[in-house]
Tab-separated table of C-alpha atoms in Angstrom:
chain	number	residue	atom	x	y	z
A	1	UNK	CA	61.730	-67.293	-75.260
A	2	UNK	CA	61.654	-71.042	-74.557
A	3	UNK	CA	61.873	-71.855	-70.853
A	4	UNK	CA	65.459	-73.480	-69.484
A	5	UNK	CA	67.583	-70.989	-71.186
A	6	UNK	CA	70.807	-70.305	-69.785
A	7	UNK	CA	70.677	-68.162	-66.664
A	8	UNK	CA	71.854	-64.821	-68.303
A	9	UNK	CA	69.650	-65.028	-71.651
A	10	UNK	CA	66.998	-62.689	-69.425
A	11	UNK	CA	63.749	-62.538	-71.537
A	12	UNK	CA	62.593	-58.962	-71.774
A	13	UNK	CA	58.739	-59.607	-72.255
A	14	UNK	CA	58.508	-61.291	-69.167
A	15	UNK	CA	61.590	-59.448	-67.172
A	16	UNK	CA	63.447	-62.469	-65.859
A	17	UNK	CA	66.385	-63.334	-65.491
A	18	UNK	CA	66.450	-67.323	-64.779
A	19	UNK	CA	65.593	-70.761	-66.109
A	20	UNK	CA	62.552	-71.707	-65.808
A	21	UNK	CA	59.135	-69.872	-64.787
A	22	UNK	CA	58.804	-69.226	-60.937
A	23	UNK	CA	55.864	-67.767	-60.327
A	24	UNK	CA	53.459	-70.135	-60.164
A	25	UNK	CA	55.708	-72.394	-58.460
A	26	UNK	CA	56.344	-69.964	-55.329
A	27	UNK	CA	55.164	-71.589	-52.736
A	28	UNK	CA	52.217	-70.153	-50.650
A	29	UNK	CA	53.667	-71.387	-47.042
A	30	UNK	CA	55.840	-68.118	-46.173
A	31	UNK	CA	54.201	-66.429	-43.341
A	32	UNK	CA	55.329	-63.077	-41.397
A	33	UNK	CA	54.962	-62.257	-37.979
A	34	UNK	CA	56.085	-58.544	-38.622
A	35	UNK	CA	53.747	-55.566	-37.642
A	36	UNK	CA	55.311	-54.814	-41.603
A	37	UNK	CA	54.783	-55.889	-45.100
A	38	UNK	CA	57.677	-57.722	-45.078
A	39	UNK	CA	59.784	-58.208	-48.656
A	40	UNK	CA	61.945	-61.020	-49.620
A	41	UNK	CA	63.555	-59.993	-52.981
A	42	UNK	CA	65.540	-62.579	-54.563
A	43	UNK	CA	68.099	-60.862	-56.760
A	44	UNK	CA	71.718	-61.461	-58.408
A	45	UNK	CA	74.306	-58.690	-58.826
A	46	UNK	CA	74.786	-59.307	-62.354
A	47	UNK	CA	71.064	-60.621	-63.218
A	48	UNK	CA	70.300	-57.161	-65.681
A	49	UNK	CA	66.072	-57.569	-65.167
A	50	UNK	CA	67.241	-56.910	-61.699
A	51	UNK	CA	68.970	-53.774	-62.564
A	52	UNK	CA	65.537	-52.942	-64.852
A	53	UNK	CA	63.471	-52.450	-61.830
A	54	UNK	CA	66.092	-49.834	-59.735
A	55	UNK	CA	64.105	-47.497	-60.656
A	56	UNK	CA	60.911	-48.802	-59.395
A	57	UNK	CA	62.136	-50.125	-56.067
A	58	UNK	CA	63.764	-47.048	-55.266
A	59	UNK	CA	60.255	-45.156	-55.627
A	60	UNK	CA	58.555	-47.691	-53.621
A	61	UNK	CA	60.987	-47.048	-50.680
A	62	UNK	CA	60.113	-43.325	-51.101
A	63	UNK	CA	56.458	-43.978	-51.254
A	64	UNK	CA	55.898	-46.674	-48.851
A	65	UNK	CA	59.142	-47.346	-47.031
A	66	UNK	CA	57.588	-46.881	-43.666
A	67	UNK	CA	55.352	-49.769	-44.376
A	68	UNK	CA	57.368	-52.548	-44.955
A	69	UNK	CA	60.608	-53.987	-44.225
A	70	UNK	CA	62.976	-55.581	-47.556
A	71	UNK	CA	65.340	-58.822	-47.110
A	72	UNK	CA	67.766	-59.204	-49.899
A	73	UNK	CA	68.686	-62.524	-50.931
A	74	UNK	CA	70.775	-64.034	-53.286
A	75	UNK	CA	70.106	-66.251	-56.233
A	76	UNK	CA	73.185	-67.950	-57.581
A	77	UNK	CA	72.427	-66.762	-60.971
A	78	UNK	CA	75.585	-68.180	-62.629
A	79	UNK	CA	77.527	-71.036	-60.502
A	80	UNK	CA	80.399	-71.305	-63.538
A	81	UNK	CA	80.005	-71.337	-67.797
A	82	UNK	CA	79.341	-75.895	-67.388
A	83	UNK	CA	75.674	-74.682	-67.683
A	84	UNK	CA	75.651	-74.675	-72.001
A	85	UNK	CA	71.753	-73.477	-73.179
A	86	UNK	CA	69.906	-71.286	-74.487
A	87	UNK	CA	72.661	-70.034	-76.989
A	88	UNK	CA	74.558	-69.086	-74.143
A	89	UNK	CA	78.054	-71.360	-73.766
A	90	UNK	CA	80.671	-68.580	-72.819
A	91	UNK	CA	80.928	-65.016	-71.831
A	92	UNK	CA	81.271	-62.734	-75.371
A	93	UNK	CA	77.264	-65.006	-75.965
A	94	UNK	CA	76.282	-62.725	-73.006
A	95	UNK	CA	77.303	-59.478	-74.613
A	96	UNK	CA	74.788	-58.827	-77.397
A	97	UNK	CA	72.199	-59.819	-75.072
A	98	UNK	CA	73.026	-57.211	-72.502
A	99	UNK	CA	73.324	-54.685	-75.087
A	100	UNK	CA	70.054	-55.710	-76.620
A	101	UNK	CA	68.371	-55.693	-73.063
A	102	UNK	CA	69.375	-52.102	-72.178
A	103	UNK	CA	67.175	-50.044	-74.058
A	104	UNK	CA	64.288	-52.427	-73.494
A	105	UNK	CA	64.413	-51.502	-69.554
A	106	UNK	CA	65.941	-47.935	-70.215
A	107	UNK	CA	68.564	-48.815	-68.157
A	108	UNK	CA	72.568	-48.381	-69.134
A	109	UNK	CA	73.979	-51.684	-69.570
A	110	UNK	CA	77.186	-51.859	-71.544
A	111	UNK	CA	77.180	-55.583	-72.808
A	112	UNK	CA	81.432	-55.318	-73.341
A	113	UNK	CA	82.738	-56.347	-70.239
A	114	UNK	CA	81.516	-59.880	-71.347
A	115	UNK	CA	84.370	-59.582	-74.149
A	116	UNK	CA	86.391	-57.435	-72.445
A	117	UNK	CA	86.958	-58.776	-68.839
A	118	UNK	CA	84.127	-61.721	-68.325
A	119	UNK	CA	82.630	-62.667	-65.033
A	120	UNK	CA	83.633	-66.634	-64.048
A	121	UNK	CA	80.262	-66.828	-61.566
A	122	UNK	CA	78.467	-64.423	-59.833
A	123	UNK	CA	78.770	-66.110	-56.875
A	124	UNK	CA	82.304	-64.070	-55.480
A	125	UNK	CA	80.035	-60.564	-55.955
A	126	UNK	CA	76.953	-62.409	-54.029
A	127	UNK	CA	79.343	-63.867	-51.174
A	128	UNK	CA	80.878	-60.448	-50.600
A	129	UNK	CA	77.265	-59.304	-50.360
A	130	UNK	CA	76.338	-61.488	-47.734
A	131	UNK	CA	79.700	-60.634	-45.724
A	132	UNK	CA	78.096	-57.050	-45.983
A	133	UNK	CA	74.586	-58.043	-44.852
A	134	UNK	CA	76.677	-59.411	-41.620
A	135	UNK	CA	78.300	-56.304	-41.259
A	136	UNK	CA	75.238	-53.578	-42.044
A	137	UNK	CA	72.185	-54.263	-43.718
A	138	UNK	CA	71.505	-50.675	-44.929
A	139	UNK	CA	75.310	-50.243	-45.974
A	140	UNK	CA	75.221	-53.832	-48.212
A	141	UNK	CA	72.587	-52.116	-49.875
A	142	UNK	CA	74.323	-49.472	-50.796
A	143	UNK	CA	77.402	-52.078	-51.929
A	144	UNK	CA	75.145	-54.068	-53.853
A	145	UNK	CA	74.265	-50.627	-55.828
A	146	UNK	CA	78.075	-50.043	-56.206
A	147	UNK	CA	78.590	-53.399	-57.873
A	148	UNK	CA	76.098	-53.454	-60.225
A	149	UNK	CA	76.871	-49.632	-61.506
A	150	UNK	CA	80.665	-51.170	-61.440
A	151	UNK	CA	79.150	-54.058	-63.929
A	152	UNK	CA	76.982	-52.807	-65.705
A	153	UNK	CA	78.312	-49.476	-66.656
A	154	UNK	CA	81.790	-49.220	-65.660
A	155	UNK	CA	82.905	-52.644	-67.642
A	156	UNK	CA	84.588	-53.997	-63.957
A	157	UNK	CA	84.802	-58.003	-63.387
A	158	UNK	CA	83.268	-57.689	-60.115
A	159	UNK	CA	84.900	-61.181	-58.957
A	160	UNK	CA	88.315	-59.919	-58.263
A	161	UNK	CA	88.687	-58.478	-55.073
A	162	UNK	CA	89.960	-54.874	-55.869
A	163	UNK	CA	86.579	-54.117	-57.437
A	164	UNK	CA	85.092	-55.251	-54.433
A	165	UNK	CA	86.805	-53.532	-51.959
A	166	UNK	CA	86.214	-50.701	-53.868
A	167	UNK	CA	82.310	-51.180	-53.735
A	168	UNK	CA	82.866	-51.614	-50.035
A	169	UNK	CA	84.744	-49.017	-49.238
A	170	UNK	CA	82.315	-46.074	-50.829
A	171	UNK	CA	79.760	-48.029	-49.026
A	172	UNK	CA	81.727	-46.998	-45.672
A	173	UNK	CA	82.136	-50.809	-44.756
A	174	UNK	CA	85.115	-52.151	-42.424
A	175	UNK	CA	87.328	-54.222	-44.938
A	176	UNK	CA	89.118	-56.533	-43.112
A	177	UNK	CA	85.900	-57.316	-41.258
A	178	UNK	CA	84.343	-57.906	-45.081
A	179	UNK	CA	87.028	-59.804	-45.973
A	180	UNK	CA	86.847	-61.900	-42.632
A	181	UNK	CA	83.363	-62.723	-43.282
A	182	UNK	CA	83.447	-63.549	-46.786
A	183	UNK	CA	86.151	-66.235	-45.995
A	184	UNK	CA	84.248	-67.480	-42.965
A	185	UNK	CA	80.539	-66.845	-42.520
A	186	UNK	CA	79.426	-65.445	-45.584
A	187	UNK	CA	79.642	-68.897	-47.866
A	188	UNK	CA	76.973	-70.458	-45.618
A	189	UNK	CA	75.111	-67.060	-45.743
A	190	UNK	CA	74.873	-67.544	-49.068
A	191	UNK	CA	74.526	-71.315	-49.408
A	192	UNK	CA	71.456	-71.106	-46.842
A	193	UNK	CA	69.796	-68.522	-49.630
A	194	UNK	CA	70.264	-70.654	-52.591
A	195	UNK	CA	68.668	-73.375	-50.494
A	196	UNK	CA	65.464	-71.399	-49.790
A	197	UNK	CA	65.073	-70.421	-53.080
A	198	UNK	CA	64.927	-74.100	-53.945
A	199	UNK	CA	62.442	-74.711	-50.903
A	200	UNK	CA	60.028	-71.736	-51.422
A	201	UNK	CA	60.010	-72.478	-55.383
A	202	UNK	CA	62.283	-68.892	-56.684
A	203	UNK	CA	63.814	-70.353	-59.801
A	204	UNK	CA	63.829	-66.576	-61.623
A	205	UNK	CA	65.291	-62.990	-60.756
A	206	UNK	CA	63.776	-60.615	-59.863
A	207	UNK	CA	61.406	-62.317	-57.659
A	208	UNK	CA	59.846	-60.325	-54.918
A	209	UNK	CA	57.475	-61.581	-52.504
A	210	UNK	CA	55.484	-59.364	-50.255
A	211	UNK	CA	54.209	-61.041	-46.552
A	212	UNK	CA	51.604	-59.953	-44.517
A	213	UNK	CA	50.988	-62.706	-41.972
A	214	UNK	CA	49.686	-65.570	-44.161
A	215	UNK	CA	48.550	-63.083	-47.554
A	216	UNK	CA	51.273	-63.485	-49.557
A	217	UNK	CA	51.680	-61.401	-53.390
A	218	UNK	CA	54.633	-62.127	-55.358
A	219	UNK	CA	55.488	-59.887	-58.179
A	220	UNK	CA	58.336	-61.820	-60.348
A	221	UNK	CA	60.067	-60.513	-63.465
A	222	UNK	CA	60.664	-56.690	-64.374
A	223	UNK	CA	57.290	-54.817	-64.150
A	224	UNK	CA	56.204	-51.554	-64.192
A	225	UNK	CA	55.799	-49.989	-60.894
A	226	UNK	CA	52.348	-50.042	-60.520
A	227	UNK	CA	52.249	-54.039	-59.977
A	228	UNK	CA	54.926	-53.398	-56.902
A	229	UNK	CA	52.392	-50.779	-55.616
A	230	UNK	CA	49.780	-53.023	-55.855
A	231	UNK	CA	51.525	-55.615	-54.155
A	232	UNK	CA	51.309	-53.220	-51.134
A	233	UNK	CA	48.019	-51.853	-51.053
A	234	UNK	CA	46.051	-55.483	-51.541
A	235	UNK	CA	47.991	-56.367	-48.056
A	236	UNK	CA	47.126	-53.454	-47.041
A	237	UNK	CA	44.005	-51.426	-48.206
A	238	UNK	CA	44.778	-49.003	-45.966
A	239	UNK	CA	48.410	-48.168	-46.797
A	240	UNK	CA	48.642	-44.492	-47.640
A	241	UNK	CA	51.569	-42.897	-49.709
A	242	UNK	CA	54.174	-40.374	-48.258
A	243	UNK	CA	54.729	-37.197	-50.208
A	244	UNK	CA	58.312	-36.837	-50.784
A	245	UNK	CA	60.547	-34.084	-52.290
A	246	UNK	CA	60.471	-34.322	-55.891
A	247	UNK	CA	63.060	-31.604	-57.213
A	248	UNK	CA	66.628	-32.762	-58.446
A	249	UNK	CA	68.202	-31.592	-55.157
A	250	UNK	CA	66.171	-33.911	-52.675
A	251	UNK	CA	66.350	-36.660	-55.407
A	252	UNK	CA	70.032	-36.770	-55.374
A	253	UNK	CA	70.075	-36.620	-51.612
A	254	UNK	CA	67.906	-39.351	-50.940
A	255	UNK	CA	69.974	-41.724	-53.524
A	256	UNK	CA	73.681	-40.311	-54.532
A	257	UNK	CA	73.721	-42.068	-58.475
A	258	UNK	CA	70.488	-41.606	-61.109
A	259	UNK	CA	70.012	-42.786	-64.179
A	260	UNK	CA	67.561	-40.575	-66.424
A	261	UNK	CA	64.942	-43.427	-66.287
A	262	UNK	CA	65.155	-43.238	-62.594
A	263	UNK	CA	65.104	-39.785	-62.566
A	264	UNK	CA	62.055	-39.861	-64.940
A	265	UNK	CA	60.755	-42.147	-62.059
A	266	UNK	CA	61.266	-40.799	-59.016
A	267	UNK	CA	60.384	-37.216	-60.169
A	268	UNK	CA	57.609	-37.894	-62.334
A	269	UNK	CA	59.443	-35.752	-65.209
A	270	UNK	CA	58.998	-37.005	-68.858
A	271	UNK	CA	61.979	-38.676	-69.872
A	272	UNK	CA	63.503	-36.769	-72.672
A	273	UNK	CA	63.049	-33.747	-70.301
A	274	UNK	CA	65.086	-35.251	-67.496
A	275	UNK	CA	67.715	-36.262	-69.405
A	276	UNK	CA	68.225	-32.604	-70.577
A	277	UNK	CA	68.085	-31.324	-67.001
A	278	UNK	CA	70.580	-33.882	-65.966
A	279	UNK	CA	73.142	-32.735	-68.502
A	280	UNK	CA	71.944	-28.959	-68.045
A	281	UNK	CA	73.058	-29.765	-64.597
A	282	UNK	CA	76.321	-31.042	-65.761
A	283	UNK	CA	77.063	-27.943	-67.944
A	284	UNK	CA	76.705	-26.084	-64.511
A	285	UNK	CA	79.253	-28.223	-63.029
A	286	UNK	CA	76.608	-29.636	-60.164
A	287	UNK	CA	76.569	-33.231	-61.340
A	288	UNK	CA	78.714	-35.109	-63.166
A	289	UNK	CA	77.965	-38.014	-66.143
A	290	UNK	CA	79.180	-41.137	-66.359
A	291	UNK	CA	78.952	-42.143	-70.055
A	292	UNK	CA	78.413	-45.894	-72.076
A	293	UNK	CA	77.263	-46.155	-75.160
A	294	UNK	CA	73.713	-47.316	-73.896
A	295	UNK	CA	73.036	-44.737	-71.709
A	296	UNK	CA	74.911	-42.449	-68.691
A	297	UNK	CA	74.361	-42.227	-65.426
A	298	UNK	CA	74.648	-39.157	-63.010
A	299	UNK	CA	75.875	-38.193	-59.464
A	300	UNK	CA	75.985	-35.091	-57.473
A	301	UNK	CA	79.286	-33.593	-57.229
């Protein structure tokens, strides 16, 4: 794919979601003063390479959580539909993409809601992250999850505000205080991350860059887990794994929702294998399945 496509025409072969190529742009003057690897990942809620490497990050935490601390900014992905290249001039351009990228990442993304009920901007979904970030760090995690199974999967325009206080509320967050701060604070939350992005170089999503006083590895684009990995253990050689619970049970207790290429993932289970388990497990009535046509998702009853 040419470079300065539009935003949302991800390229698959390289895993980014953005406009131009980042990575050799990043620049090498971030510095941590953290006893931890610390992680700024530059994301989007609807940017789908971002959604590619769920599965990935969420092993990472498992593996190496203890090591480092994560920072979650946003990237602005799409400001409004003025932005015209790439092929991409309204929303129903979007949809074929999305559907195309889905398999490529294994991931269920159901490219309809961009004929269906089209996003204006991402930037609503990213301000009403930020307002969570004020609130609770580990809980706008968890909110940032809800949106992007409510976009991705559940067809929901996650700019309108009853999708969002849904998100919010199974992510246990105070509404009005959400709502406060996304009127108030959360705008220049947001508006001071776009303008680091454009002063540390981040021009594509998923860009993660991993700190460790002045060593600095960035991995950018969806990649396979090993590269994040990596990342960790050339910042530190010493960096040892933790062992964590690998049956369906713990896996659903450590993260609520799985997709079968998470699952595959996190358990180390070959996929077509976990993908029967899952829905052996919904025949029993333990989990139940959440169905698109490029994929399902599952969650623990």
């Amino acid at each position: 794919m040419a470079q300065n496509n539009h935003p949302l025409l991800c390229d698959p072969q390289t895993g980014v979601c953005g406009t131009s190529q980042s990575e050799k742009n990043t620049e090498n003057f971030l510095h941590s003063n953290s006893k931890k690897i610390q992680i700024i990942y530059y994301t989007d809620p609807i940017c789908s390479s971002c959604w590619g490497i769920e599965p990935q990050l969420r092993k990472l935490k498992l593996e190496y959580g203890d090591l480092f601390t994560i920072d979650y900014h946003m990237g602005g992905l799409l400001p409004d539909w003025s932005y015209n290249s790439g092929g991409i001039s309204k929303p129903s351009d979007v949809a074929h993409h999305w559907d195309e990228v889905s398999p490529y990442y294994d991931m269920p993304i159901d490219g309809d809601i961009w004929l269906e009920n089209p996003l204006d901007s991402s930037y609503p979904p990213s301000i009403a992250f930020k307002a969570a970030q004020l609130q609770d760090t580990d809980k706008a995690v968890v909110f940032l999850r809800e949106l992007r199974e409510m976009v991705f999967l559940q067809k929901k325009n996650i700019t309108q505000w009853e999708h969002i206080t849904e998100a919010a509320q199974n992510a246990q967050l105070d509404i009005a205080q959400l709502k406060s701060d996304y009127e108030h604070q959360a705008p220049k939350s947001f508006q001071q991350d776009l303008d680091w992005a454009r002063k540390i170089g981040v021009r594509g999503f998923p860009t993660v860059i991993f700190l460790n006083g002045n060593q600095q590895e960035v991995v950018y684009g969806a990649r396979p887990y090993a590269f994040f990995e990596m990342a960790i253990l050339k910042l530190n050689p010493d960096a040892v794994k933790q062992e964590y619970h690998k049956d369906w049970k713990s896996l659903f207790g450590y993260y609520p929702s799985l997709t079968a290429r998470e699952f595959t993932e996190l358990s180390g289970t070959p996929r077509k294998d976990s993908e029967q388990l899952l829905n052996t497990l919904t025949q029993q009535g333990i989990l139940t399945k959440f169905e698109t046509k490029n994929g399902a998702i599952w969650k623990i009853k």
